[in-house]
């Protein structure tokens, strides 16, 4: 139970610190940005915050497996061949890295908004603009997991 509390606090603390640090670094650009560019800059800090939290959560939660090892099974028979710390380490690293790739999809709506704005197709009406943003965000939520998983081999 203590490991779980540590994992959540480490993930949350790193997420907040990284997000605030990125926002501080981008404050000059964000101060003059408007529209889709501002949304894109905000998504940068969101990406790093979510990616670091996901990575550290997986890393901290799986410390027990890395210390004790995981069972290695024969691929054909399913027979237990013993425990391996090296396999556990590789599995945890791959899982933690996959959490980063799952967050790449945060950039899909802002990039679409920047492109729509550049070609001059951004609606002038506040309601239509809000509807467009809601559609892009809903589409991103629908596609986020499959696209994020597909990025990680």
mmCIF file with all atom_site columns, C-alpha atoms in Angstrom:
data_model
loop_
_atom_site.group_PDB
_atom_site.id
_atom_site.type_symbol
_atom_site.label_atom_id
_atom_site.label_alt_id
_atom_site.label_comp_id
_atom_site.label_asym_id
_atom_site.label_entity_id
_atom_site.label_seq_id
_atom_site.pdbx_PDB_ins_code
_atom_site.Cartn_x
_atom_site.Cartn_y
_atom_site.Cartn_z
_atom_site.occupancy
_atom_site.B_iso_or_equiv
_atom_site.pdbx_formal_charge
_atom_site.auth_seq_id
_atom_site.auth_comp_id
_atom_site.auth_asym_id
_atom_site.auth_atom_id
_atom_site.pdbx_PDB_model_num
ATOM 1   C CA . UNK A 1 1   ? 0.000   0.000   0.000   1.00 0.00 ? 1   UNK A CA 1
ATOM 2   C CA . UNK A 1 2   ? 2.893   2.319   0.761   1.00 0.00 ? 2   UNK A CA 1
ATOM 3   C CA . UNK A 1 3   ? 4.318   1.711   -2.746  1.00 0.00 ? 3   UNK A CA 1
ATOM 4   C CA . UNK A 1 4   ? 1.000   2.735   -4.311  1.00 0.00 ? 4   UNK A CA 1
ATOM 5   C CA . UNK A 1 5   ? 0.880   5.985   -2.330  1.00 0.00 ? 5   UNK A CA 1
ATOM 6   C CA . UNK A 1 6   ? 4.489   6.731   -3.279  1.00 0.00 ? 6   UNK A CA 1
ATOM 7   C CA . UNK A 1 7   ? 3.802   5.998   -6.937  1.00 0.00 ? 7   UNK A CA 1
ATOM 8   C CA . UNK A 1 8   ? 0.781   8.276   -7.097  1.00 0.00 ? 8   UNK A CA 1
ATOM 9   C CA . UNK A 1 9   ? 2.519   11.086  -5.249  1.00 0.00 ? 9   UNK A CA 1
ATOM 10  C CA . UNK A 1 10  ? 5.652   10.798  -7.413  1.00 0.00 ? 10  UNK A CA 1
ATOM 11  C CA . UNK A 1 11  ? 3.583   10.782  -10.592 1.00 0.00 ? 11  UNK A CA 1
ATOM 12  C CA . UNK A 1 12  ? 1.403   13.680  -9.468  1.00 0.00 ? 12  UNK A CA 1
ATOM 13  C CA . UNK A 1 13  ? 4.303   15.762  -8.167  1.00 0.00 ? 13  UNK A CA 1
ATOM 14  C CA . UNK A 1 14  ? 6.357   15.247  -11.321 1.00 0.00 ? 14  UNK A CA 1
ATOM 15  C CA . UNK A 1 15  ? 3.360   16.043  -13.486 1.00 0.00 ? 15  UNK A CA 1
ATOM 16  C CA . UNK A 1 16  ? 2.686   19.320  -11.714 1.00 0.00 ? 16  UNK A CA 1
ATOM 17  C CA . UNK A 1 17  ? 6.357   20.370  -11.602 1.00 0.00 ? 17  UNK A CA 1
ATOM 18  C CA . UNK A 1 18  ? 6.938   19.573  -15.276 1.00 0.00 ? 18  UNK A CA 1
ATOM 19  C CA . UNK A 1 19  ? 3.725   21.292  -16.331 1.00 0.00 ? 19  UNK A CA 1
ATOM 20  C CA . UNK A 1 20  ? 4.560   24.434  -14.380 1.00 0.00 ? 20  UNK A CA 1
ATOM 21  C CA . UNK A 1 21  ? 8.135   24.403  -15.686 1.00 0.00 ? 21  UNK A CA 1
ATOM 22  C CA . UNK A 1 22  ? 7.006   24.062  -19.301 1.00 0.00 ? 22  UNK A CA 1
ATOM 23  C CA . UNK A 1 23  ? 4.412   26.811  -18.826 1.00 0.00 ? 23  UNK A CA 1
ATOM 24  C CA . UNK A 1 24  ? 7.130   29.064  -17.395 1.00 0.00 ? 24  UNK A CA 1
ATOM 25  C CA . UNK A 1 25  ? 9.422   28.314  -20.358 1.00 0.00 ? 25  UNK A CA 1
ATOM 26  C CA . UNK A 1 26  ? 6.622   28.983  -22.860 1.00 0.00 ? 26  UNK A CA 1
ATOM 27  C CA . UNK A 1 27  ? 5.168   32.008  -21.055 1.00 0.00 ? 27  UNK A CA 1
ATOM 28  C CA . UNK A 1 28  ? 6.749   34.523  -23.440 1.00 0.00 ? 28  UNK A CA 1
ATOM 29  C CA . UNK A 1 29  ? 5.351   32.757  -26.527 1.00 0.00 ? 29  UNK A CA 1
ATOM 30  C CA . UNK A 1 30  ? 1.987   32.027  -24.886 1.00 0.00 ? 30  UNK A CA 1
ATOM 31  C CA . UNK A 1 31  ? 1.590   35.644  -23.796 1.00 0.00 ? 31  UNK A CA 1
ATOM 32  C CA . UNK A 1 32  ? 1.379   36.831  -27.392 1.00 0.00 ? 32  UNK A CA 1
ATOM 33  C CA . UNK A 1 33  ? -0.336  33.731  -28.841 1.00 0.00 ? 33  UNK A CA 1
ATOM 34  C CA . UNK A 1 34  ? -4.020  33.559  -29.667 1.00 0.00 ? 34  UNK A CA 1
ATOM 35  C CA . UNK A 1 35  ? -6.410  30.997  -31.065 1.00 0.00 ? 35  UNK A CA 1
ATOM 36  C CA . UNK A 1 36  ? -5.078  27.665  -32.230 1.00 0.00 ? 36  UNK A CA 1
ATOM 37  C CA . UNK A 1 37  ? -1.448  28.583  -31.504 1.00 0.00 ? 37  UNK A CA 1
ATOM 38  C CA . UNK A 1 38  ? -2.320  29.144  -27.839 1.00 0.00 ? 38  UNK A CA 1
ATOM 39  C CA . UNK A 1 39  ? -4.131  25.799  -27.717 1.00 0.00 ? 39  UNK A CA 1
ATOM 40  C CA . UNK A 1 40  ? -1.070  24.122  -29.263 1.00 0.00 ? 40  UNK A CA 1
ATOM 41  C CA . UNK A 1 41  ? 1.251   25.696  -26.677 1.00 0.00 ? 41  UNK A CA 1
ATOM 42  C CA . UNK A 1 42  ? -1.062  24.556  -23.872 1.00 0.00 ? 42  UNK A CA 1
ATOM 43  C CA . UNK A 1 43  ? -1.076  21.034  -25.290 1.00 0.00 ? 43  UNK A CA 1
ATOM 44  C CA . UNK A 1 44  ? 2.733   20.945  -25.083 1.00 0.00 ? 44  UNK A CA 1
ATOM 45  C CA . UNK A 1 45  ? 2.653   21.397  -21.313 1.00 0.00 ? 45  UNK A CA 1
ATOM 46  C CA . UNK A 1 46  ? -0.261  18.959  -21.029 1.00 0.00 ? 46  UNK A CA 1
ATOM 47  C CA . UNK A 1 47  ? 1.644   16.352  -23.027 1.00 0.00 ? 47  UNK A CA 1
ATOM 48  C CA . UNK A 1 48  ? 4.764   16.535  -20.890 1.00 0.00 ? 48  UNK A CA 1
ATOM 49  C CA . UNK A 1 49  ? 2.734   16.526  -17.669 1.00 0.00 ? 49  UNK A CA 1
ATOM 50  C CA . UNK A 1 50  ? 0.646   13.495  -18.672 1.00 0.00 ? 50  UNK A CA 1
ATOM 51  C CA . UNK A 1 51  ? 3.573   11.628  -20.216 1.00 0.00 ? 51  UNK A CA 1
ATOM 52  C CA . UNK A 1 52  ? 5.785   12.070  -17.154 1.00 0.00 ? 52  UNK A CA 1
ATOM 53  C CA . UNK A 1 53  ? 2.974   11.068  -14.801 1.00 0.00 ? 53  UNK A CA 1
ATOM 54  C CA . UNK A 1 54  ? 2.189   7.946   -16.847 1.00 0.00 ? 54  UNK A CA 1
ATOM 55  C CA . UNK A 1 55  ? 5.854   6.984   -17.142 1.00 0.00 ? 55  UNK A CA 1
ATOM 56  C CA . UNK A 1 56  ? 6.621   7.440   -13.446 1.00 0.00 ? 56  UNK A CA 1
ATOM 57  C CA . UNK A 1 57  ? 3.404   5.758   -12.347 1.00 0.00 ? 57  UNK A CA 1
ATOM 58  C CA . UNK A 1 58  ? 4.257   2.620   -14.353 1.00 0.00 ? 58  UNK A CA 1
ATOM 59  C CA . UNK A 1 59  ? 7.895   2.757   -13.233 1.00 0.00 ? 59  UNK A CA 1
ATOM 60  C CA . UNK A 1 60  ? 7.144   3.186   -9.520  1.00 0.00 ? 60  UNK A CA 1
ATOM 61  C CA . UNK A 1 61  ? 4.217   0.749   -9.396  1.00 0.00 ? 61  UNK A CA 1
ATOM 62  C CA . UNK A 1 62  ? 6.294   -2.038  -10.938 1.00 0.00 ? 62  UNK A CA 1
ATOM 63  C CA . UNK A 1 63  ? 9.360   -1.764  -8.691  1.00 0.00 ? 63  UNK A CA 1
ATOM 64  C CA . UNK A 1 64  ? 8.447   -5.032  -6.962  1.00 0.00 ? 64  UNK A CA 1
ATOM 65  C CA . UNK A 1 65  ? 8.547   -6.925  -10.259 1.00 0.00 ? 65  UNK A CA 1
ATOM 66  C CA . UNK A 1 66  ? 11.938  -5.424  -11.116 1.00 0.00 ? 66  UNK A CA 1
ATOM 67  C CA . UNK A 1 67  ? 13.371  -6.375  -7.705  1.00 0.00 ? 67  UNK A CA 1
ATOM 68  C CA . UNK A 1 68  ? 11.941  -9.904  -7.541  1.00 0.00 ? 68  UNK A CA 1
ATOM 69  C CA . UNK A 1 69  ? 11.691  -10.729 -11.247 1.00 0.00 ? 69  UNK A CA 1
ATOM 70  C CA . UNK A 1 70  ? 8.758   -12.038 -13.259 1.00 0.00 ? 70  UNK A CA 1
ATOM 71  C CA . UNK A 1 71  ? 7.903   -15.572 -14.338 1.00 0.00 ? 71  UNK A CA 1
ATOM 72  C CA . UNK A 1 72  ? 9.175   -16.556 -17.758 1.00 0.00 ? 72  UNK A CA 1
ATOM 73  C CA . UNK A 1 73  ? 6.971   -19.068 -19.543 1.00 0.00 ? 73  UNK A CA 1
ATOM 74  C CA . UNK A 1 74  ? 7.884   -21.376 -22.418 1.00 0.00 ? 74  UNK A CA 1
ATOM 75  C CA . UNK A 1 75  ? 6.161   -19.937 -25.524 1.00 0.00 ? 75  UNK A CA 1
ATOM 76  C CA . UNK A 1 76  ? 4.763   -23.271 -26.724 1.00 0.00 ? 76  UNK A CA 1
ATOM 77  C CA . UNK A 1 77  ? 4.093   -25.311 -23.593 1.00 0.00 ? 77  UNK A CA 1
ATOM 78  C CA . UNK A 1 78  ? 3.416   -22.530 -21.094 1.00 0.00 ? 78  UNK A CA 1
ATOM 79  C CA . UNK A 1 79  ? 5.802   -24.217 -18.652 1.00 0.00 ? 79  UNK A CA 1
ATOM 80  C CA . UNK A 1 80  ? 7.253   -21.910 -15.980 1.00 0.00 ? 80  UNK A CA 1
ATOM 81  C CA . UNK A 1 81  ? 10.997  -21.581 -16.664 1.00 0.00 ? 81  UNK A CA 1
ATOM 82  C CA . UNK A 1 82  ? 11.747  -19.485 -13.587 1.00 0.00 ? 82  UNK A CA 1
ATOM 83  C CA . UNK A 1 83  ? 11.953  -15.825 -12.679 1.00 0.00 ? 83  UNK A CA 1
ATOM 84  C CA . UNK A 1 84  ? 13.919  -13.158 -14.508 1.00 0.00 ? 84  UNK A CA 1
ATOM 85  C CA . UNK A 1 85  ? 14.817  -9.673  -13.289 1.00 0.00 ? 85  UNK A CA 1
ATOM 86  C CA . UNK A 1 86  ? 16.080  -8.732  -16.759 1.00 0.00 ? 86  UNK A CA 1
ATOM 87  C CA . UNK A 1 87  ? 12.738  -9.616  -18.379 1.00 0.00 ? 87  UNK A CA 1
ATOM 88  C CA . UNK A 1 88  ? 10.929  -7.701  -15.646 1.00 0.00 ? 88  UNK A CA 1
ATOM 89  C CA . UNK A 1 89  ? 13.094  -4.631  -16.245 1.00 0.00 ? 89  UNK A CA 1
ATOM 90  C CA . UNK A 1 90  ? 12.490  -4.757  -20.017 1.00 0.00 ? 90  UNK A CA 1
ATOM 91  C CA . UNK A 1 91  ? 8.745   -5.225  -19.517 1.00 0.00 ? 91  UNK A CA 1
ATOM 92  C CA . UNK A 1 92  ? 8.520   -2.285  -17.114 1.00 0.00 ? 92  UNK A CA 1
ATOM 93  C CA . UNK A 1 93  ? 10.590  -0.014  -19.366 1.00 0.00 ? 93  UNK A CA 1
ATOM 94  C CA . UNK A 1 94  ? 8.440   -0.914  -22.388 1.00 0.00 ? 94  UNK A CA 1
ATOM 95  C CA . UNK A 1 95  ? 5.239   -0.335  -20.425 1.00 0.00 ? 95  UNK A CA 1
ATOM 96  C CA . UNK A 1 96  ? 6.487   3.009   -19.095 1.00 0.00 ? 96  UNK A CA 1
ATOM 97  C CA . UNK A 1 97  ? 7.574   4.173   -22.557 1.00 0.00 ? 97  UNK A CA 1
ATOM 98  C CA . UNK A 1 98  ? 4.221   3.124   -24.014 1.00 0.00 ? 98  UNK A CA 1
ATOM 99  C CA . UNK A 1 99  ? 2.571   5.535   -21.561 1.00 0.00 ? 99  UNK A CA 1
ATOM 100 C CA . UNK A 1 100 ? 4.457   8.360   -23.269 1.00 0.00 ? 100 UNK A CA 1
ATOM 101 C CA . UNK A 1 101 ? 3.230   7.300   -26.717 1.00 0.00 ? 101 UNK A CA 1
ATOM 102 C CA . UNK A 1 102 ? -0.356  7.111   -25.485 1.00 0.00 ? 102 UNK A CA 1
ATOM 103 C CA . UNK A 1 103 ? -0.170  10.861  -24.804 1.00 0.00 ? 103 UNK A CA 1
ATOM 104 C CA . UNK A 1 104 ? 1.093   11.868  -28.256 1.00 0.00 ? 104 UNK A CA 1
ATOM 105 C CA . UNK A 1 105 ? -2.512  12.051  -29.414 1.00 0.00 ? 105 UNK A CA 1
ATOM 106 C CA . UNK A 1 106 ? -2.972  15.157  -27.229 1.00 0.00 ? 106 UNK A CA 1
ATOM 107 C CA . UNK A 1 107 ? -1.514  17.056  -30.194 1.00 0.00 ? 107 UNK A CA 1
ATOM 108 C CA . UNK A 1 108 ? -4.123  15.942  -32.758 1.00 0.00 ? 108 UNK A CA 1
ATOM 109 C CA . UNK A 1 109 ? -6.856  18.578  -32.079 1.00 0.00 ? 109 UNK A CA 1
ATOM 110 C CA . UNK A 1 110 ? -4.441  21.522  -31.729 1.00 0.00 ? 110 UNK A CA 1
ATOM 111 C CA . UNK A 1 111 ? -2.597  20.606  -34.934 1.00 0.00 ? 111 UNK A CA 1
ATOM 112 C CA . UNK A 1 112 ? -5.928  20.299  -36.754 1.00 0.00 ? 112 UNK A CA 1
ATOM 113 C CA . UNK A 1 113 ? -6.982  23.703  -35.393 1.00 0.00 ? 113 UNK A CA 1
ATOM 114 C CA . UNK A 1 114 ? -3.710  25.312  -36.500 1.00 0.00 ? 114 UNK A CA 1
ATOM 115 C CA . UNK A 1 115 ? -4.139  23.863  -40.003 1.00 0.00 ? 115 UNK A CA 1
ATOM 116 C CA . UNK A 1 116 ? -7.785  24.967  -40.199 1.00 0.00 ? 116 UNK A CA 1
ATOM 117 C CA . UNK A 1 117 ? -6.761  28.438  -39.060 1.00 0.00 ? 117 UNK A CA 1
ATOM 118 C CA . UNK A 1 118 ? -3.882  28.623  -41.586 1.00 0.00 ? 118 UNK A CA 1
ATOM 119 C CA . UNK A 1 119 ? -6.080  27.758  -44.570 1.00 0.00 ? 119 UNK A CA 1
ATOM 120 C CA . UNK A 1 120 ? -8.643  30.331  -43.424 1.00 0.00 ? 120 UNK A CA 1
ATOM 121 C CA . UNK A 1 121 ? -11.464 27.904  -42.690 1.00 0.00 ? 121 UNK A CA 1
ATOM 122 C CA . UNK A 1 122 ? -11.855 28.728  -38.987 1.00 0.00 ? 122 UNK A CA 1
ATOM 123 C CA . UNK A 1 123 ? -15.473 29.741  -38.335 1.00 0.00 ? 123 UNK A CA 1
ATOM 124 C CA . UNK A 1 124 ? -15.920 33.326  -37.192 1.00 0.00 ? 124 UNK A CA 1
ATOM 125 C CA . UNK A 1 125 ? -19.036 32.467  -35.204 1.00 0.00 ? 125 UNK A CA 1
ATOM 126 C CA . UNK A 1 126 ? -18.248 31.563  -31.573 1.00 0.00 ? 126 UNK A CA 1
ATOM 127 C CA . UNK A 1 127 ? -20.812 28.745  -31.528 1.00 0.00 ? 127 UNK A CA 1
ATOM 128 C CA . UNK A 1 128 ? -19.505 27.131  -34.712 1.00 0.00 ? 128 UNK A CA 1
ATOM 129 C CA . UNK A 1 129 ? -15.910 27.480  -33.515 1.00 0.00 ? 129 UNK A CA 1
ATOM 130 C CA . UNK A 1 130 ? -16.821 25.847  -30.184 1.00 0.00 ? 130 UNK A CA 1
ATOM 131 C CA . UNK A 1 131 ? -18.669 23.080  -32.028 1.00 0.00 ? 131 UNK A CA 1
ATOM 132 C CA . UNK A 1 132 ? -15.607 22.464  -34.240 1.00 0.00 ? 132 UNK A CA 1
ATOM 133 C CA . UNK A 1 133 ? -13.355 22.271  -31.167 1.00 0.00 ? 133 UNK A CA 1
ATOM 134 C CA . UNK A 1 134 ? -15.780 19.893  -29.443 1.00 0.00 ? 134 UNK A CA 1
ATOM 135 C CA . UNK A 1 135 ? -15.883 17.651  -32.524 1.00 0.00 ? 135 UNK A CA 1
ATOM 136 C CA . UNK A 1 136 ? -12.084 17.566  -32.754 1.00 0.00 ? 136 UNK A CA 1
ATOM 137 C CA . UNK A 1 137 ? -11.698 16.795  -29.044 1.00 0.00 ? 137 UNK A CA 1
ATOM 138 C CA . UNK A 1 138 ? -14.399 14.099  -29.189 1.00 0.00 ? 138 UNK A CA 1
ATOM 139 C CA . UNK A 1 139 ? -12.712 12.547  -32.201 1.00 0.00 ? 139 UNK A CA 1
ATOM 140 C CA . UNK A 1 140 ? -9.383  12.620  -30.403 1.00 0.00 ? 140 UNK A CA 1
ATOM 141 C CA . UNK A 1 141 ? -10.869 10.879  -27.381 1.00 0.00 ? 141 UNK A CA 1
ATOM 142 C CA . UNK A 1 142 ? -12.393 8.235   -29.645 1.00 0.00 ? 142 UNK A CA 1
ATOM 143 C CA . UNK A 1 143 ? -9.136  7.658   -31.552 1.00 0.00 ? 143 UNK A CA 1
ATOM 144 C CA . UNK A 1 144 ? -6.561  8.343   -28.821 1.00 0.00 ? 144 UNK A CA 1
ATOM 145 C CA . UNK A 1 145 ? -6.017  4.851   -27.461 1.00 0.00 ? 145 UNK A CA 1
ATOM 146 C CA . UNK A 1 146 ? -5.849  2.995   -30.831 1.00 0.00 ? 146 UNK A CA 1
ATOM 147 C CA . UNK A 1 147 ? -3.540  5.629   -32.368 1.00 0.00 ? 147 UNK A CA 1
ATOM 148 C CA . UNK A 1 148 ? -1.347  5.776   -29.258 1.00 0.00 ? 148 UNK A CA 1
ATOM 149 C CA . UNK A 1 149 ? -1.039  2.003   -29.107 1.00 0.00 ? 149 UNK A CA 1
ATOM 150 C CA . UNK A 1 150 ? -0.337  1.778   -32.842 1.00 0.00 ? 150 UNK A CA 1
ATOM 151 C CA . UNK A 1 151 ? 2.615   4.175   -32.441 1.00 0.00 ? 151 UNK A CA 1
ATOM 152 C CA . UNK A 1 152 ? 4.332   1.829   -30.021 1.00 0.00 ? 152 UNK A CA 1
ATOM 153 C CA . UNK A 1 153 ? 5.570   -1.386  -31.651 1.00 0.00 ? 153 UNK A CA 1
#
